[in-house]
Amino acid sequence: MKIGELSKHTGCEVETIRYYEREHLLPTPPRSDGNYRQYSEADAERLQFIRHCRSLGMSLDDVRTLQRFQANPEMACDQIDAMLDRHLLQTEAQIETLQKLQKQLQTLRNACRDHLDARQCGILQNLERAASRSDCVCHAEHSAMEK
């Protein structure tokens, strides 16, 4: 199948397919007489594998590692286990960071509950305070927690 067909078949953008080829995650496909890339069903499966890994937040290096294990199925999977454990820790840290951000945004949102004009808006006033290096409500609690 041509690259456009592969794109439709997998739901992956053409440019992303080309990018994965440049990154050597997908092998360079043979060309037709008309110089079109010719992909196989195995290429489609490999692309779906890559997409699934990426949807789980795995890096390109992680995908390469997993592909090495696919190519060498007799290898022990300890390295895969460790990679996923690291990914879980990173994800937990990201969740914690996002929860802090959510709390800060909610605090900032609570600074303006009335329908006022912009010069009286508590959100805008706090953002302006932060821009002038003064404390704003969303970082005041965060700063106190760090001390």
PDB file of C-alpha atoms in Angstrom:
ATOM      1  CA  MET A   1       0.000   0.000   0.000  1.00  0.00           C
ATOM      2  CA  LYS A   2       1.093   3.591  -0.617  1.00  0.00           C
ATOM      3  CA  ILE A   3       1.775   6.041   2.191  1.00  0.00           C
ATOM      4  CA  GLY A   4      -1.675   7.653   1.900  1.00  0.00           C
ATOM      5  CA  GLU A   5      -3.330   4.255   2.219  1.00  0.00           C
ATOM      6  CA  LEU A   6      -1.156   3.411   5.218  1.00  0.00           C
ATOM      7  CA  SER A   7      -2.154   6.732   6.754  1.00  0.00           C
ATOM      8  CA  LYS A   8      -5.858   6.008   6.328  1.00  0.00           C
ATOM      9  CA  HIS A   9      -5.461   2.396   7.460  1.00  0.00           C
ATOM     10  CA  THR A  10      -3.679   3.352  10.692  1.00  0.00           C
ATOM     11  CA  GLY A  11      -5.026   6.856  11.384  1.00  0.00           C
ATOM     12  CA  CYS A  12      -1.476   8.192  11.389  1.00  0.00           C
ATOM     13  CA  GLU A  13      -0.580  11.384   9.521  1.00  0.00           C
ATOM     14  CA  VAL A  14       1.654  11.029   6.455  1.00  0.00           C
ATOM     15  CA  GLU A  15       4.254  13.395   7.930  1.00  0.00           C
ATOM     16  CA  THR A  16       4.372  11.340  11.116  1.00  0.00           C
ATOM     17  CA  ILE A  17       4.974   8.175   9.092  1.00  0.00           C
ATOM     18  CA  ARG A  18       7.858   9.891   7.285  1.00  0.00           C
ATOM     19  CA  TYR A  19       9.195  11.130  10.636  1.00  0.00           C
ATOM     20  CA  TYR A  20       9.183   7.601  12.068  1.00  0.00           C
ATOM     21  CA  GLU A  21      11.096   6.450   8.987  1.00  0.00           C
ATOM     22  CA  ARG A  22      13.706   9.189   9.482  1.00  0.00           C
ATOM     23  CA  GLU A  23      13.980   8.138  13.134  1.00  0.00           C
ATOM     24  CA  HIS A  24      14.448   4.507  12.017  1.00  0.00           C
ATOM     25  CA  LEU A  25      11.396   3.310  13.927  1.00  0.00           C
ATOM     26  CA  LEU A  26       9.905   2.184  10.626  1.00  0.00           C
ATOM     27  CA  PRO A  27      12.137   0.578   8.020  1.00  0.00           C
ATOM     28  CA  THR A  28      12.572   2.414   4.748  1.00  0.00           C
ATOM     29  CA  PRO A  29      10.033   0.758   2.449  1.00  0.00           C
ATOM     30  CA  PRO A  30      10.808  -0.424  -1.039  1.00  0.00           C
ATOM     31  CA  ARG A  31       9.753   1.848  -3.912  1.00  0.00           C
ATOM     32  CA  SER A  32       7.459   1.068  -6.809  1.00  0.00           C
ATOM     33  CA  ASP A  33       8.395   1.651 -10.443  1.00  0.00           C
ATOM     34  CA  GLY A  34       6.675   5.022 -10.072  1.00  0.00           C
ATOM     35  CA  ASN A  35       8.892   5.749  -7.017  1.00  0.00           C
ATOM     36  CA  TYR A  36       6.047   5.425  -4.501  1.00  0.00           C
ATOM     37  CA  ARG A  37       6.758   3.950  -1.092  1.00  0.00           C
ATOM     38  CA  GLN A  38       5.245   0.468  -0.831  1.00  0.00           C
ATOM     39  CA  TYR A  39       4.165  -0.592   2.652  1.00  0.00           C
ATOM     40  CA  SER A  40       3.159  -4.044   3.828  1.00  0.00           C
ATOM     41  CA  GLU A  41       0.684  -5.167   6.463  1.00  0.00           C
ATOM     42  CA  ALA A  42       3.707  -5.816   8.718  1.00  0.00           C
ATOM     43  CA  ASP A  43       4.626  -2.121   8.341  1.00  0.00           C
ATOM     44  CA  ALA A  44       1.075  -1.179   9.341  1.00  0.00           C
ATOM     45  CA  GLU A  45       1.311  -3.386  12.434  1.00  0.00           C
ATOM     46  CA  ARG A  46       4.677  -1.894  13.349  1.00  0.00           C
ATOM     47  CA  LEU A  47       3.238   1.596  12.941  1.00  0.00           C
ATOM     48  CA  GLN A  48       0.270   0.701  15.147  1.00  0.00           C
ATOM     49  CA  PHE A  49       2.692  -0.629  17.771  1.00  0.00           C
ATOM     50  CA  ILE A  50       4.625   2.658  17.673  1.00  0.00           C
ATOM     51  CA  ARG A  51       1.429   4.707  17.906  1.00  0.00           C
ATOM     52  CA  HIS A  52       0.186   2.683  20.856  1.00  0.00           C
ATOM     53  CA  CYS A  53       3.479   3.128  22.718  1.00  0.00           C
ATOM     54  CA  ARG A  54       3.412   6.856  21.983  1.00  0.00           C
ATOM     55  CA  SER A  55      -0.209   7.091  23.213  1.00  0.00           C
ATOM     56  CA  LEU A  56       1.102   5.752  26.527  1.00  0.00           C
ATOM     57  CA  GLY A  57       3.611   8.608  26.651  1.00  0.00           C
ATOM     58  CA  MET A  58       6.641   6.504  25.792  1.00  0.00           C
ATOM     59  CA  SER A  59       9.605   8.241  24.210  1.00  0.00           C
ATOM     60  CA  LEU A  60      11.076   7.317  20.842  1.00  0.00           C
ATOM     61  CA  ASP A  61      14.023   5.763  22.683  1.00  0.00           C
ATOM     62  CA  ASP A  62      11.603   3.632  24.693  1.00  0.00           C
ATOM     63  CA  VAL A  63       9.961   2.483  21.461  1.00  0.00           C
ATOM     64  CA  ARG A  64      13.385   1.624  20.011  1.00  0.00           C
ATOM     65  CA  THR A  65      14.176  -0.412  23.118  1.00  0.00           C
ATOM     66  CA  LEU A  66      10.905  -2.300  22.830  1.00  0.00           C
ATOM     67  CA  GLN A  67      11.531  -2.937  19.140  1.00  0.00           C
ATOM     68  CA  ARG A  68      14.944  -4.429  20.007  1.00  0.00           C
ATOM     69  CA  PHE A  69      13.205  -6.831  22.357  1.00  0.00           C
ATOM     70  CA  GLN A  70      10.673  -7.689  19.670  1.00  0.00           C
ATOM     71  CA  ALA A  71      13.546  -8.528  17.337  1.00  0.00           C
ATOM     72  CA  ASN A  72      15.244 -10.624  20.064  1.00  0.00           C
ATOM     73  CA  PRO A  73      12.416 -12.433  21.862  1.00  0.00           C
ATOM     74  CA  GLU A  74      14.841 -14.700  23.763  1.00  0.00           C
ATOM     75  CA  MET A  75      16.141 -11.741  25.812  1.00  0.00           C
ATOM     76  CA  ALA A  76      15.023 -11.372  29.434  1.00  0.00           C
ATOM     77  CA  CYS A  77      12.500  -8.587  29.877  1.00  0.00           C
ATOM     78  CA  ASP A  78      14.058  -7.025  33.009  1.00  0.00           C
ATOM     79  CA  GLN A  79      14.995  -3.912  31.057  1.00  0.00           C
ATOM     80  CA  ILE A  80      11.401  -3.552  29.833  1.00  0.00           C
ATOM     81  CA  ASP A  81      10.128  -3.854  33.413  1.00  0.00           C
ATOM     82  CA  ALA A  82      12.592  -1.199  34.607  1.00  0.00           C
ATOM     83  CA  MET A  83      11.676   1.113  31.721  1.00  0.00           C
ATOM     84  CA  LEU A  84       7.989   0.876  32.556  1.00  0.00           C
ATOM     85  CA  ASP A  85       8.695   1.402  36.262  1.00  0.00           C
ATOM     86  CA  ARG A  86      10.586   4.619  35.390  1.00  0.00           C
ATOM     87  CA  HIS A  87       7.714   5.704  33.175  1.00  0.00           C
ATOM     88  CA  LEU A  88       5.236   5.093  36.016  1.00  0.00           C
ATOM     89  CA  LEU A  89       7.326   7.234  38.393  1.00  0.00           C
ATOM     90  CA  GLN A  90       7.515  10.026  35.817  1.00  0.00           C
ATOM     91  CA  THR A  91       3.764   9.838  35.289  1.00  0.00           C
ATOM     92  CA  GLU A  92       3.115  10.036  39.029  1.00  0.00           C
ATOM     93  CA  ALA A  93       5.349  13.125  39.236  1.00  0.00           C
ATOM     94  CA  GLN A  94       3.492  14.722  36.310  1.00  0.00           C
ATOM     95  CA  ILE A  95       0.148  14.040  37.972  1.00  0.00           C
ATOM     96  CA  GLU A  96       1.393  15.659  41.179  1.00  0.00           C
ATOM     97  CA  THR A  97       2.604  18.697  39.231  1.00  0.00           C
ATOM     98  CA  LEU A  98      -0.701  18.976  37.379  1.00  0.00           C
ATOM     99  CA  GLN A  99      -2.656  18.734  40.634  1.00  0.00           C
ATOM    100  CA  LYS A 100      -0.608  21.625  42.055  1.00  0.00           C
ATOM    101  CA  LEU A 101      -1.257  23.608  38.881  1.00  0.00           C
ATOM    102  CA  GLN A 102      -4.972  22.860  39.110  1.00  0.00           C
ATOM    103  CA  LYS A 103      -5.031  24.136  42.700  1.00  0.00           C
ATOM    104  CA  GLN A 104      -3.161  27.310  41.705  1.00  0.00           C
ATOM    105  CA  LEU A 105      -5.539  27.957  38.809  1.00  0.00           C
ATOM    106  CA  GLN A 106      -8.570  27.401  41.044  1.00  0.00           C
ATOM    107  CA  THR A 107      -7.163  29.833  43.608  1.00  0.00           C
ATOM    108  CA  LEU A 108      -6.611  32.366  40.844  1.00  0.00           C
ATOM    109  CA  ARG A 109     -10.111  31.765  39.485  1.00  0.00           C
ATOM    110  CA  ASN A 110     -11.572  32.344  42.953  1.00  0.00           C
ATOM    111  CA  ALA A 111      -9.954  35.802  42.969  1.00  0.00           C
ATOM    112  CA  CYS A 112     -12.726  37.034  40.678  1.00  0.00           C
ATOM    113  CA  ARG A 113     -16.233  35.745  41.297  1.00  0.00           C
ATOM    114  CA  ASP A 114     -18.121  38.897  40.303  1.00  0.00           C
ATOM    115  CA  HIS A 115     -18.849  40.143  36.818  1.00  0.00           C
ATOM    116  CA  LEU A 116     -16.754  43.291  36.948  1.00  0.00           C
ATOM    117  CA  ASP A 117     -14.987  45.318  34.342  1.00  0.00           C
ATOM    118  CA  ALA A 118     -11.395  44.337  33.526  1.00  0.00           C
ATOM    119  CA  ARG A 119      -9.782  47.006  35.733  1.00  0.00           C
ATOM    120  CA  GLN A 120     -11.472  45.404  38.778  1.00  0.00           C
ATOM    121  CA  CYS A 121     -10.871  41.784  37.760  1.00  0.00           C
ATOM    122  CA  GLY A 122      -9.068  39.903  40.532  1.00  0.00           C
ATOM    123  CA  ILE A 123      -7.570  37.445  38.057  1.00  0.00           C
ATOM    124  CA  LEU A 124      -6.037  40.177  35.941  1.00  0.00           C
ATOM    125  CA  GLN A 125      -4.840  42.087  39.024  1.00  0.00           C
ATOM    126  CA  ASN A 126      -3.079  38.996  40.381  1.00  0.00           C
ATOM    127  CA  LEU A 127      -1.449  38.229  37.046  1.00  0.00           C
ATOM    128  CA  GLU A 128      -0.244  41.834  36.855  1.00  0.00           C
ATOM    129  CA  ARG A 129       1.131  41.579  40.426  1.00  0.00           C
ATOM    130  CA  ALA A 130       3.071  38.483  39.453  1.00  0.00           C
ATOM    131  CA  ALA A 131       4.422  40.265  36.374  1.00  0.00           C
ATOM    132  CA  SER A 132       5.741  43.055  38.615  1.00  0.00           C
ATOM    133  CA  ARG A 133       7.347  40.426  40.864  1.00  0.00           C
ATOM    134  CA  SER A 134       4.822  40.814  43.662  1.00  0.00           C
ATOM    135  CA  ASP A 135       2.983  37.902  45.216  1.00  0.00           C
ATOM    136  CA  CYS A 136      -0.166  36.757  43.527  1.00  0.00           C
ATOM    137  CA  VAL A 137      -2.809  34.607  45.222  1.00  0.00           C
ATOM    138  CA  CYS A 138      -2.053  31.533  43.130  1.00  0.00           C
ATOM    139  CA  HIS A 139       1.610  31.460  44.117  1.00  0.00           C
ATOM    140  CA  ALA A 140       1.319  32.825  47.650  1.00  0.00           C
ATOM    141  CA  GLU A 141       0.106  29.491  49.018  1.00  0.00           C
ATOM    142  CA  HIS A 142       2.572  27.594  46.839  1.00  0.00           C
ATOM    143  CA  SER A 143       5.482  29.759  48.089  1.00  0.00           C
ATOM    144  CA  ALA A 144       4.426  29.227  51.701  1.00  0.00           C
ATOM    145  CA  MET A 145       4.328  25.465  51.166  1.00  0.00           C
ATOM    146  CA  GLU A 146       7.918  25.439  49.803  1.00  0.00           C
ATOM    147  CA  LYS A 147       9.329  27.261  52.858  1.00  0.00           C
TER     148      LYS A 147
END
